[in-house]
Every structure is written in C-alpha cells, then in structure tokens.
mmCIF file of C-alpha atoms in Angstrom:
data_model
loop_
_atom_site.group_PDB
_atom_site.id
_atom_site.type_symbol
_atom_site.label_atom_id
_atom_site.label_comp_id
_atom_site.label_asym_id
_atom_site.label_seq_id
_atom_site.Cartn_x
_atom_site.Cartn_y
_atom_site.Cartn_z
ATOM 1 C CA UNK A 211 0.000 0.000 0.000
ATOM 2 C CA UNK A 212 1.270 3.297 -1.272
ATOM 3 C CA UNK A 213 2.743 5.379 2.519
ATOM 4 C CA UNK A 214 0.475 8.246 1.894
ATOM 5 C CA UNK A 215 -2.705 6.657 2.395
ATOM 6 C CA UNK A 216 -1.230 4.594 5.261
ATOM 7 C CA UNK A 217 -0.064 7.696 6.831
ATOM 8 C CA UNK A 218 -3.830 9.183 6.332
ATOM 9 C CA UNK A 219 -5.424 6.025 7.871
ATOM 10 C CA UNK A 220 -3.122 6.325 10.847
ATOM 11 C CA UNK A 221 -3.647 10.084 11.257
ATOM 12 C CA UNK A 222 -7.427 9.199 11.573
ATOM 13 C CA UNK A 223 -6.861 6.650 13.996
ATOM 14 C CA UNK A 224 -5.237 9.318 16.226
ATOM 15 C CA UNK A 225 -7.746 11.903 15.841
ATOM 16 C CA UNK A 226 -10.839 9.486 16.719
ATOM 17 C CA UNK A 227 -8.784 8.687 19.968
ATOM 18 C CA UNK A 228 -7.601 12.575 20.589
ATOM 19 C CA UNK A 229 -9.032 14.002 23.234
ATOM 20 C CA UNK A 230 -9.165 17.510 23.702
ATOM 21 C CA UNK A 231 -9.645 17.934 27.609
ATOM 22 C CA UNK A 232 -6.453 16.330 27.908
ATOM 23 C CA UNK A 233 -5.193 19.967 27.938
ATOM 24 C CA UNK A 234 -6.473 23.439 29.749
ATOM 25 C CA UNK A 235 -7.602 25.887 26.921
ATOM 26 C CA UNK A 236 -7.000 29.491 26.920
ATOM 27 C CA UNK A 237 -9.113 31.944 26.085
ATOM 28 C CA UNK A 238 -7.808 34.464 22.924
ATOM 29 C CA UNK A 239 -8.919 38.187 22.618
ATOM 30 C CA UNK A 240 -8.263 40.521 20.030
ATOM 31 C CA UNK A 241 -7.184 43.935 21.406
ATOM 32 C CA UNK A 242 -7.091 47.054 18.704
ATOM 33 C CA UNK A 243 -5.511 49.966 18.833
ATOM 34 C CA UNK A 244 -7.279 52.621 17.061
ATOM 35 C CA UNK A 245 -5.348 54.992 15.686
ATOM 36 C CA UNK A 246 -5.370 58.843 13.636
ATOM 37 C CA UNK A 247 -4.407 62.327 14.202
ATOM 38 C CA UNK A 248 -6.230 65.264 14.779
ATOM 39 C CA UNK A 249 -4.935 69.021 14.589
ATOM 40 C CA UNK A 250 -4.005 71.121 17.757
ATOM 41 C CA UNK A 251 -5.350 74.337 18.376
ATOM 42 C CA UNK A 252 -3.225 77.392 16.295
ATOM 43 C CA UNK A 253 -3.964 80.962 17.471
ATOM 44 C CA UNK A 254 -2.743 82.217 13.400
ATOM 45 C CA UNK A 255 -5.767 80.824 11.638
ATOM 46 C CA UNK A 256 -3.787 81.040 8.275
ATOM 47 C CA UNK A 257 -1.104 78.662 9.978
ATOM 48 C CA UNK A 258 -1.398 75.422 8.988
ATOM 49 C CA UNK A 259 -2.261 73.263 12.662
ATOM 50 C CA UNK A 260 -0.188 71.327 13.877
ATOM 51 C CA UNK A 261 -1.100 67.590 14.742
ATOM 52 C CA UNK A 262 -0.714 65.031 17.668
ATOM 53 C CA UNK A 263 -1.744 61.397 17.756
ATOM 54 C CA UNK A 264 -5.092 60.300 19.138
ATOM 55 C CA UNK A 265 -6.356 56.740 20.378
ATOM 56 C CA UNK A 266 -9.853 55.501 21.067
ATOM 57 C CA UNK A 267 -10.788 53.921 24.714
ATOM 58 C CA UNK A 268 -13.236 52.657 25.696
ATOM 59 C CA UNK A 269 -15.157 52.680 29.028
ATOM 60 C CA UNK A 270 -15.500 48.635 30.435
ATOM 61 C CA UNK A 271 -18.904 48.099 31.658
ATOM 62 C CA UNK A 272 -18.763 44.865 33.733
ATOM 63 C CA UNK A 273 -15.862 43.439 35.745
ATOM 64 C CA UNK A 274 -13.176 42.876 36.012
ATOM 65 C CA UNK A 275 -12.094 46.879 35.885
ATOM 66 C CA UNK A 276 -15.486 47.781 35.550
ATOM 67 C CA UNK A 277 -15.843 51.389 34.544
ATOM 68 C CA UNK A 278 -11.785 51.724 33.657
ATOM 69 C CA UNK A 279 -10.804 53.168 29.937
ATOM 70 C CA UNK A 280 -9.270 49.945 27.765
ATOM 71 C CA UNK A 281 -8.342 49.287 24.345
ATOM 72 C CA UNK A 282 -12.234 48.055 22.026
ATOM 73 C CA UNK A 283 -11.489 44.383 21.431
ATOM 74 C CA UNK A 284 -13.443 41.115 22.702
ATOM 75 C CA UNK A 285 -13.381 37.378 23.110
ATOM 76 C CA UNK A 286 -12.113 35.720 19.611
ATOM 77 C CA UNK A 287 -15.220 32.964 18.893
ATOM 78 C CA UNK A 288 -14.128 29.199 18.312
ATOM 79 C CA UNK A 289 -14.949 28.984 14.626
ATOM 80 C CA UNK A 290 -13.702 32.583 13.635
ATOM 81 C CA UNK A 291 -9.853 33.050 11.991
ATOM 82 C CA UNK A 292 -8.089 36.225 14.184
ATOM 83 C CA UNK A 293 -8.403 38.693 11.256
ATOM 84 C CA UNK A 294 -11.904 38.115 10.759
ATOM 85 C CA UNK A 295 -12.828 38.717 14.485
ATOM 86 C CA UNK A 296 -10.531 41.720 14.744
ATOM 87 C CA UNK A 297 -12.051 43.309 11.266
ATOM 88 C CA UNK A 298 -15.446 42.715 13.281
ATOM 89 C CA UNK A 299 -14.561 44.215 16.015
ATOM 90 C CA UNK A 300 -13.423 47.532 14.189
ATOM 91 C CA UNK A 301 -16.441 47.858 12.453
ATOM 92 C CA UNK A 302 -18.510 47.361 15.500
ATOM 93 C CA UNK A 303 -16.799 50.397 17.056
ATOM 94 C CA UNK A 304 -15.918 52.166 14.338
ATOM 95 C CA UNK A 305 -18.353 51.434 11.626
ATOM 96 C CA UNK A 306 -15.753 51.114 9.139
ATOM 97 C CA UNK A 307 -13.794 48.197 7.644
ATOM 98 C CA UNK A 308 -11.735 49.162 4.897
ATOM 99 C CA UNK A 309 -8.720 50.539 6.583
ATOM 100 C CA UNK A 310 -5.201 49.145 7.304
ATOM 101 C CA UNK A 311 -4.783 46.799 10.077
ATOM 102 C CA UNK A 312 -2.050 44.355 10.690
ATOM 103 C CA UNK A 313 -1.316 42.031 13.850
ATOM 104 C CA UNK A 314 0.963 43.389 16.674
ATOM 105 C CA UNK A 315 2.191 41.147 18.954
ATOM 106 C CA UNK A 316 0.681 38.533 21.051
ATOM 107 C CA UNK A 317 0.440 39.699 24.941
ATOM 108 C CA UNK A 318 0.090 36.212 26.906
ATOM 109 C CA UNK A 319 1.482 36.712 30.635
ATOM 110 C CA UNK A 320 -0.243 34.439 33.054
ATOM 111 C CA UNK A 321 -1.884 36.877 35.026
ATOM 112 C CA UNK A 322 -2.768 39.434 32.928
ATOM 113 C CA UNK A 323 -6.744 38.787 33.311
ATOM 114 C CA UNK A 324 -8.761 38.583 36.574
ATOM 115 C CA UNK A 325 -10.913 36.177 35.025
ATOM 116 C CA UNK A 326 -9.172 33.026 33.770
ATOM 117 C CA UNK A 327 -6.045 32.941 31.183
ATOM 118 C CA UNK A 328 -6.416 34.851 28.807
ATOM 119 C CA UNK A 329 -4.175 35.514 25.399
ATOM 120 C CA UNK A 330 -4.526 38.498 23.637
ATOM 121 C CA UNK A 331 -3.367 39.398 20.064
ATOM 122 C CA UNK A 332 -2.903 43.240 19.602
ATOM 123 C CA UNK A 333 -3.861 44.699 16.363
ATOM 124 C CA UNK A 334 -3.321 47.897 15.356
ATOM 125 C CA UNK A 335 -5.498 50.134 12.708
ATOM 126 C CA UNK A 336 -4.943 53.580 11.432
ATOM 127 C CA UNK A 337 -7.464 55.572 10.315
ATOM 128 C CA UNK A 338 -8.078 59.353 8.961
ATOM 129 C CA UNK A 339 -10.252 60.812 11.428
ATOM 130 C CA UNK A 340 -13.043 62.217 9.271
ATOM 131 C CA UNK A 341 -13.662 58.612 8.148
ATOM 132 C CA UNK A 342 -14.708 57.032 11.633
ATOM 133 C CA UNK A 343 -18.361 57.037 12.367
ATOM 134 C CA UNK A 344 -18.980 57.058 16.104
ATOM 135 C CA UNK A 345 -22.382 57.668 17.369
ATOM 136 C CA UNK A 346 -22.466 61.208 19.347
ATOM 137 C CA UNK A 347 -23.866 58.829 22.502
ATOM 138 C CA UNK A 348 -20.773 56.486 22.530
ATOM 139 C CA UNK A 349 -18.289 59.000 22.159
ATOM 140 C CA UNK A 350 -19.901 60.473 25.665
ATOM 141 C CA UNK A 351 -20.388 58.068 27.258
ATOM 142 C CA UNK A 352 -18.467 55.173 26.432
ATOM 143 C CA UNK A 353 -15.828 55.796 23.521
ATOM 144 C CA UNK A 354 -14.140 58.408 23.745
ATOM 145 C CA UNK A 355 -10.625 59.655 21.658
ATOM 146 C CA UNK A 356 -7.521 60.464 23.845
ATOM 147 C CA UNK A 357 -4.399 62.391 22.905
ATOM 148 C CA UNK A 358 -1.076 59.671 23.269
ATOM 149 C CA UNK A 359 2.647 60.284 23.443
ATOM 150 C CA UNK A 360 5.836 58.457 24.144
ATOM 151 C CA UNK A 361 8.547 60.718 24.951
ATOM 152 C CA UNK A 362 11.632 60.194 26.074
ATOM 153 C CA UNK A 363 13.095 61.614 29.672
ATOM 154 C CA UNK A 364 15.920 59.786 30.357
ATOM 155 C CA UNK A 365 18.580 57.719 28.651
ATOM 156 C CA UNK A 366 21.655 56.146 30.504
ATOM 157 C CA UNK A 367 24.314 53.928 29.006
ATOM 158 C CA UNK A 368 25.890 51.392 31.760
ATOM 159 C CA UNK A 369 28.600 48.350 30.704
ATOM 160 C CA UNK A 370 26.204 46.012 30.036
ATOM 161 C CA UNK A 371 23.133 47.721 28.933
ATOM 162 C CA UNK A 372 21.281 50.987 28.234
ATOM 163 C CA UNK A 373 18.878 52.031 30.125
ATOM 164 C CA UNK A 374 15.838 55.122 28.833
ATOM 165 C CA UNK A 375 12.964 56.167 30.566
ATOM 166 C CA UNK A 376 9.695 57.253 28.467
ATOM 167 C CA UNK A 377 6.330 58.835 29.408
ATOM 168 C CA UNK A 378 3.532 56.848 28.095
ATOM 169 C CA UNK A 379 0.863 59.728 28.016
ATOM 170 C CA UNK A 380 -2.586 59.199 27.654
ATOM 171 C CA UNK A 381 -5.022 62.120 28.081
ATOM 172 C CA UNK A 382 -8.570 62.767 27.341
ATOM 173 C CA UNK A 383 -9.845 65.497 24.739
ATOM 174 C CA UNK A 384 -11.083 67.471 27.851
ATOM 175 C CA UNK A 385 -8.208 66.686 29.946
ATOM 176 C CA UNK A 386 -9.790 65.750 32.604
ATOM 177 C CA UNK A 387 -9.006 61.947 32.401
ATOM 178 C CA UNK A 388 -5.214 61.468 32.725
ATOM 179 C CA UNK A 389 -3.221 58.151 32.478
ATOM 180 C CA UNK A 390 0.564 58.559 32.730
ATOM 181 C CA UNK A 391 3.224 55.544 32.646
ATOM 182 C CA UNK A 392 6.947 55.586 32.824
ATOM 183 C CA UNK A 393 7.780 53.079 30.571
ATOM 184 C CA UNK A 394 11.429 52.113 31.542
ATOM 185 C CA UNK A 395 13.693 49.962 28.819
ATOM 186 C CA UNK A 396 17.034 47.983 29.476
ATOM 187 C CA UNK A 397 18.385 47.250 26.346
ATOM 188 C CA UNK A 398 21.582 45.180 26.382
ATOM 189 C CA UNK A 399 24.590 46.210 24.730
ATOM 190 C CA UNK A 400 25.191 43.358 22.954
ATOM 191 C CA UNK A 401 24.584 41.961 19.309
ATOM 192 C CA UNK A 402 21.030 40.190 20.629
ATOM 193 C CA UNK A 403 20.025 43.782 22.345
ATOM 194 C CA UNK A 404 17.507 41.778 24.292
ATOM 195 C CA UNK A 405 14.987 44.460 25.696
ATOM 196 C CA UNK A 406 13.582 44.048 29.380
ATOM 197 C CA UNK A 407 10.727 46.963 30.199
ATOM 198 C CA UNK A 408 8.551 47.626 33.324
ATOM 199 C CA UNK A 409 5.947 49.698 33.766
ATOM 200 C CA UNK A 410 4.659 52.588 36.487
ATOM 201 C CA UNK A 411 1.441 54.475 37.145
ATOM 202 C CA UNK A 412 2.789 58.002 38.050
ATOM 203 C CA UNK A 413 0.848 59.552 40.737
ATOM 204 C CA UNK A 414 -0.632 62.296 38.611
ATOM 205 C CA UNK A 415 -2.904 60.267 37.107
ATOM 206 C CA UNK A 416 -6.552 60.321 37.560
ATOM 207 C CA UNK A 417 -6.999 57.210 36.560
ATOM 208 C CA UNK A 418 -5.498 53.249 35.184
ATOM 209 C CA UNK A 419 -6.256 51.407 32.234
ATOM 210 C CA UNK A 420 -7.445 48.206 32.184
ATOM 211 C CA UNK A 421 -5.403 45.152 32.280
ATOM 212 C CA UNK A 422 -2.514 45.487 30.460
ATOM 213 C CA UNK A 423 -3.483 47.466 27.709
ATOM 214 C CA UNK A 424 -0.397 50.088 28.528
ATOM 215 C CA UNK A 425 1.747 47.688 26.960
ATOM 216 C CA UNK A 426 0.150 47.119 23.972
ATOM 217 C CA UNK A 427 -0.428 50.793 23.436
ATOM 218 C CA UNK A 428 3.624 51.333 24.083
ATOM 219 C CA UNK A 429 4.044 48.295 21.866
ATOM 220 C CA UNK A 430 2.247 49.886 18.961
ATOM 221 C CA UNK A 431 3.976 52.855 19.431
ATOM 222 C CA UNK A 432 6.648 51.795 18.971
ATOM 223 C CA UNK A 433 6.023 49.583 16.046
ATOM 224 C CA UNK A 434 4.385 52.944 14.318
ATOM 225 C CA UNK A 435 7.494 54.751 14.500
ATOM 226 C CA UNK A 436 9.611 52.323 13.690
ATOM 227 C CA UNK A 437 7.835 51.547 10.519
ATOM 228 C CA UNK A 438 7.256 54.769 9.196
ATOM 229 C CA UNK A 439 11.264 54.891 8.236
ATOM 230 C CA UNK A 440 10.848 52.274 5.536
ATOM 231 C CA UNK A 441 7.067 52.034 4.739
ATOM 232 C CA UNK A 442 4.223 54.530 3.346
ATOM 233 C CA UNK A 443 1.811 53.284 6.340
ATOM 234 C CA UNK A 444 1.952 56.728 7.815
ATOM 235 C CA UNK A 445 0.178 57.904 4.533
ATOM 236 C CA UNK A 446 -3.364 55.476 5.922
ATOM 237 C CA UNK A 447 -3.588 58.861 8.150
ATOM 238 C CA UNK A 448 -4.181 61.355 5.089
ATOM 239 C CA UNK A 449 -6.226 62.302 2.478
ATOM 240 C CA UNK A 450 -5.383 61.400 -0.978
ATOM 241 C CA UNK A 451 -4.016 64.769 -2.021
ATOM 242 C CA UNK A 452 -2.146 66.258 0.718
ATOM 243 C CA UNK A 453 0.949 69.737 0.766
ATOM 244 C CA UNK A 454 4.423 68.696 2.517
ATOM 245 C CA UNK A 455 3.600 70.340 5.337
ATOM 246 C CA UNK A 456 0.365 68.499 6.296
ATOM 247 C CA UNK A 457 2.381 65.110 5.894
ATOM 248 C CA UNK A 458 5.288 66.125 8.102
ATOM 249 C CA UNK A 459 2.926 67.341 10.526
ATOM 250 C CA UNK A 460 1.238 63.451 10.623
ATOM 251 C CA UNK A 461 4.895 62.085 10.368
ATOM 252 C CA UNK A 462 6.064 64.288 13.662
ATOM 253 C CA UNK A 463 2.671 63.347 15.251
ATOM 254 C CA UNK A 464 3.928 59.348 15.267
ATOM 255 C CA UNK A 465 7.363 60.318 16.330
ATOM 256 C CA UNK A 466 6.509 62.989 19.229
ATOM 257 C CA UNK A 467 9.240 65.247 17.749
ATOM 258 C CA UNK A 468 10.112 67.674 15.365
ATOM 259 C CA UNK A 469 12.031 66.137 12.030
ATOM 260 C CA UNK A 470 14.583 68.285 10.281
ATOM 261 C CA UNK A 471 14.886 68.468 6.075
ATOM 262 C CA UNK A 472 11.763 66.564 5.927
ATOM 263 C CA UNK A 473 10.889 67.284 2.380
ATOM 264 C CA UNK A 474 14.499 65.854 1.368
ATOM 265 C CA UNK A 475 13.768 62.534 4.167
ATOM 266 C CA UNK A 476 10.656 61.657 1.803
ATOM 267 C CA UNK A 477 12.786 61.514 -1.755
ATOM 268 C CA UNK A 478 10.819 60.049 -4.339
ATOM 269 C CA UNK A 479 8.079 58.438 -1.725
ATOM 270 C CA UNK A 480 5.648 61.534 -2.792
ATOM 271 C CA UNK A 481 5.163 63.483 -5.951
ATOM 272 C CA UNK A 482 3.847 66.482 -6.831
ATOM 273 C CA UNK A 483 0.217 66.933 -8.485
ATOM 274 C CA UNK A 484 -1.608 69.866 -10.105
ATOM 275 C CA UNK A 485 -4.713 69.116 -8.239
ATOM 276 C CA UNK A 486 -6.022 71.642 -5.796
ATOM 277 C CA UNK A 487 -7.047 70.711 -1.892
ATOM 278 C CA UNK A 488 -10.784 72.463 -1.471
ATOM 279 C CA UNK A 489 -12.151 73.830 1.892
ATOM 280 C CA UNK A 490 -8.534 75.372 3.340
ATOM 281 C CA UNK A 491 -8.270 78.596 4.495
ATOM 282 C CA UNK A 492 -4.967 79.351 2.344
ATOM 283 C CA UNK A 493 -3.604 78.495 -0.925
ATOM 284 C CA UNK A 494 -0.873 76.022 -0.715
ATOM 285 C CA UNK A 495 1.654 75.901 -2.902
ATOM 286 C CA UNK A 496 2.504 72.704 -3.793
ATOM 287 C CA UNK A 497 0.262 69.474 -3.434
ATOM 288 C CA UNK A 498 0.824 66.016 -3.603
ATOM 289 C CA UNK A 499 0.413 62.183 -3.348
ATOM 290 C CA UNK A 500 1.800 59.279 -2.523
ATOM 291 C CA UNK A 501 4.016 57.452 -5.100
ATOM 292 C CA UNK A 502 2.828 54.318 -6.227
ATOM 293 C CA UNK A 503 5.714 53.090 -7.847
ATOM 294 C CA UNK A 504 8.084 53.870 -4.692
ATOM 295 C CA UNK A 505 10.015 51.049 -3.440
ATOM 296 C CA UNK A 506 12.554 50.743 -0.178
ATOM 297 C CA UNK A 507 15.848 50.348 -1.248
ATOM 298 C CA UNK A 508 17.587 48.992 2.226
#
C-alpha cells in the first residue's frame, strides 16, 4: 500500500482517539488599537495646525475593571480566523472596515486577566479621522478619543546595557481623564540587544487602564514609529491629495518630535500633483500624493 494513504489512515486513527480535555484551553482576545491624528489648536488661523496622535478607549462596563478606559477588542469565537474577528470588532466600534490593520504582537502573561487565562493578540489600525463614524452617545459616554505620546526623559548607558525612561501619556480630549506611565527599557549592549521593560502608574494620574493594555499601546507605538522609516503606512492617516507640510505634521505626530529636512527625508516616496485641496483657508503651494511606484531600497 502506497505510505500516503497509510499515513492518512493512521492520522485518523489518532484523531478518533484525541481528546481535547487532555489539555487546559486558553481563552484568545483581540485587542485594537485605534489609531489617527487630529490638529491642535493654532492661534494664526492662516497657519497650517499642527497635529498630535489620538487613540480611542473605551469605558469597560462589567468586571473585572469595571468602569476603567481599555483598548475596544473582545473574546475571539471558536470557529472565527483572528483577522476576521478583529475586522469585526473595528467595524462594531468604528463602523468602518476598509482601513489598514495588521497584527501586533501577542500579549500572553499568566496573570494578565482577573478572570481566567487569557491571550490576547494586539492589532493595530490607522485611520483618517473624518472617516470614523462614532455615534455622538458612545463618544460620551463610552468611547471616547484620547491624545497619546511616548517621549523620552531619560537615557543612561551602563557596561552592560542601556537604560531610557519614556512617558507613556494618555489624556482625554477634555483633559480631565489622565493616564501617565513611565515606561522604563534595558536594552543590552550586545549583538542580541535583548529588551527588558517595566511599567509605572505616576501619581498624577486620575486614573489606570485596564489590564494590560499600557503595553500594547507602548508596543504599537513603537512599532508605528519604527515603521514609518521604511514604509508609506503613515500615509493610511491622510487624504489622498495632501501639501508637505500636512504630511510632516502626521509624520512628527507618530514620532513625538520635530524632524529636520523633511521634504528631502521623503525623496521620491511623494510626488507632486496639479490638483487643488478644497475647503482650506490658504492656498498652498505645492500638493501632492503618494508614489505608487516607490520602493525601499535597504
């Protein structure tokens, strides 16, 4: 008998005897961040605003943290694939579902939920912020957008490692709701520059997010910035048709600092159109798009 079917025959044989309590099964969530920009208030109208990132929370109305801000996301169901669940949830809380997303990391420390164990999958989407749909009612009372930065405070360099202090900050439109975390890295020296980080509620918060969703905002921070050096995916946060200064104010958004000879930094990643931008309050001078036919050269 040919060993193909004989290895089919005896594959059977040890699924019919399988069984599946024979191991504890975790639970899997998808967590997403949310993310656009939005402009900051300018005093010169005819100054074109700057822009600062912005993440939707939302407010957790059962336990565990019941009534804390956390990341929209949900229980993955037993016959859905990760991507499908995760595009659900976006549209559930978003009402769209054509916009980039892409996996993150997968967050699976014992304790991280109350409940039982639990392994989440962070996702991150970015959106332009005209595009989202929220009801007036959620955005009130349940969802509701928050500034976010990463900056950096400290940075010391020891024999075997490096060690930098961030603030993770999270603030409400209104600022009245204020989550700050030190994020603090030690990154070894070495070839493998293995990274250990801890986290730390500062006491001028008003209040904690949920589980561990700190981390997985930090992590897709600083996935975001570190992509935007070799990809377009920064352009998912503009219009079509956009002037040089609009897109360098999204690109210093993600970073959390000012970048120098931007125009030169973006080469032949954007070209110029002759199509005009309607609704601004002055006449730009150049406009442009994204390149299609740009590629990375490494």
């Amino acid at each position: 008998m040919d060993k193909h079917f004989i290895d089919i025959d005896k594959e059977k044989e040890f699924l019919k005897s399988y069984d599946e309590n024979d191991y504890k099964r975790p639970s899997v969530t998808n967590d997403i961040i949310i993310l656009t920009t939005d402009e900051k208030e300018e005093d010169n109208l005819r100054k074109v605003p700057k822009r600062g990132m912005q993440v939707i929370l939302i407010k957790r109305d059962d336990h565990p943290y019941i009534d804390k801000w956390a990341l929209p996301g949900g229980f993955v169901g037993i016959e859905e694939s990760l991507e499908v669940s995760a595009r659900k949830k976006l549209k559930e809380k978003t009402g769209i579902d054509n916009v980039y997303t892409e996996q993150l990391y997968t967050f699976g420390d014992v304790y991280r939920d109350k409940r039982t164990r639990v392994i989440s999958v962070g996702n991150i989407a970015l959106v332009e912020k005209s595009s989202i749909r929220l009801k007036e009612g959620d955005l009130q009372e349940k969802s509701r957008w928050f500034w976010i930065n990463k900056t950096l405070i400290s940075s010391e360099k020891y024999e075997e490692y490096i060690e930098n202090k961030h603030l993770l900050s999270i603030k409400s439109i209104d600022e009245r709701i204020i989550m700050n975390y030190e994020v603090t890295e030690k990154i070894g020296r070495d070839i493998f520059r293995n990274k250990e980080t801890a986290y730390r509620l500062l006491d001028n918060s008003t209040e904690e997010l949920a589980f561990d969703h700190y981390k997985i905002l930090d992590y897709g921070i600083d996935r975001l910035r570190n992509k935007v050096e070799y990809t377009p995916i920064a352009f998912n946060l503009l219009p079509r048709v956009f002037t040089v200064k609009e897109l360098q104010n999204v690109y210093e958004a993600i970073m959390g600092r000012e970048i120098l000879n931007f125009r030169r930094k973006m080469g032949e990643m954007i070209i110029e159109t002759d199509e005009k931008i309607e609704g601004k309050p002055f006449r730009p001078a150049k406009v442009f798009k994204f390149n299609e036919n740009w590629e990375h050269n490494f």
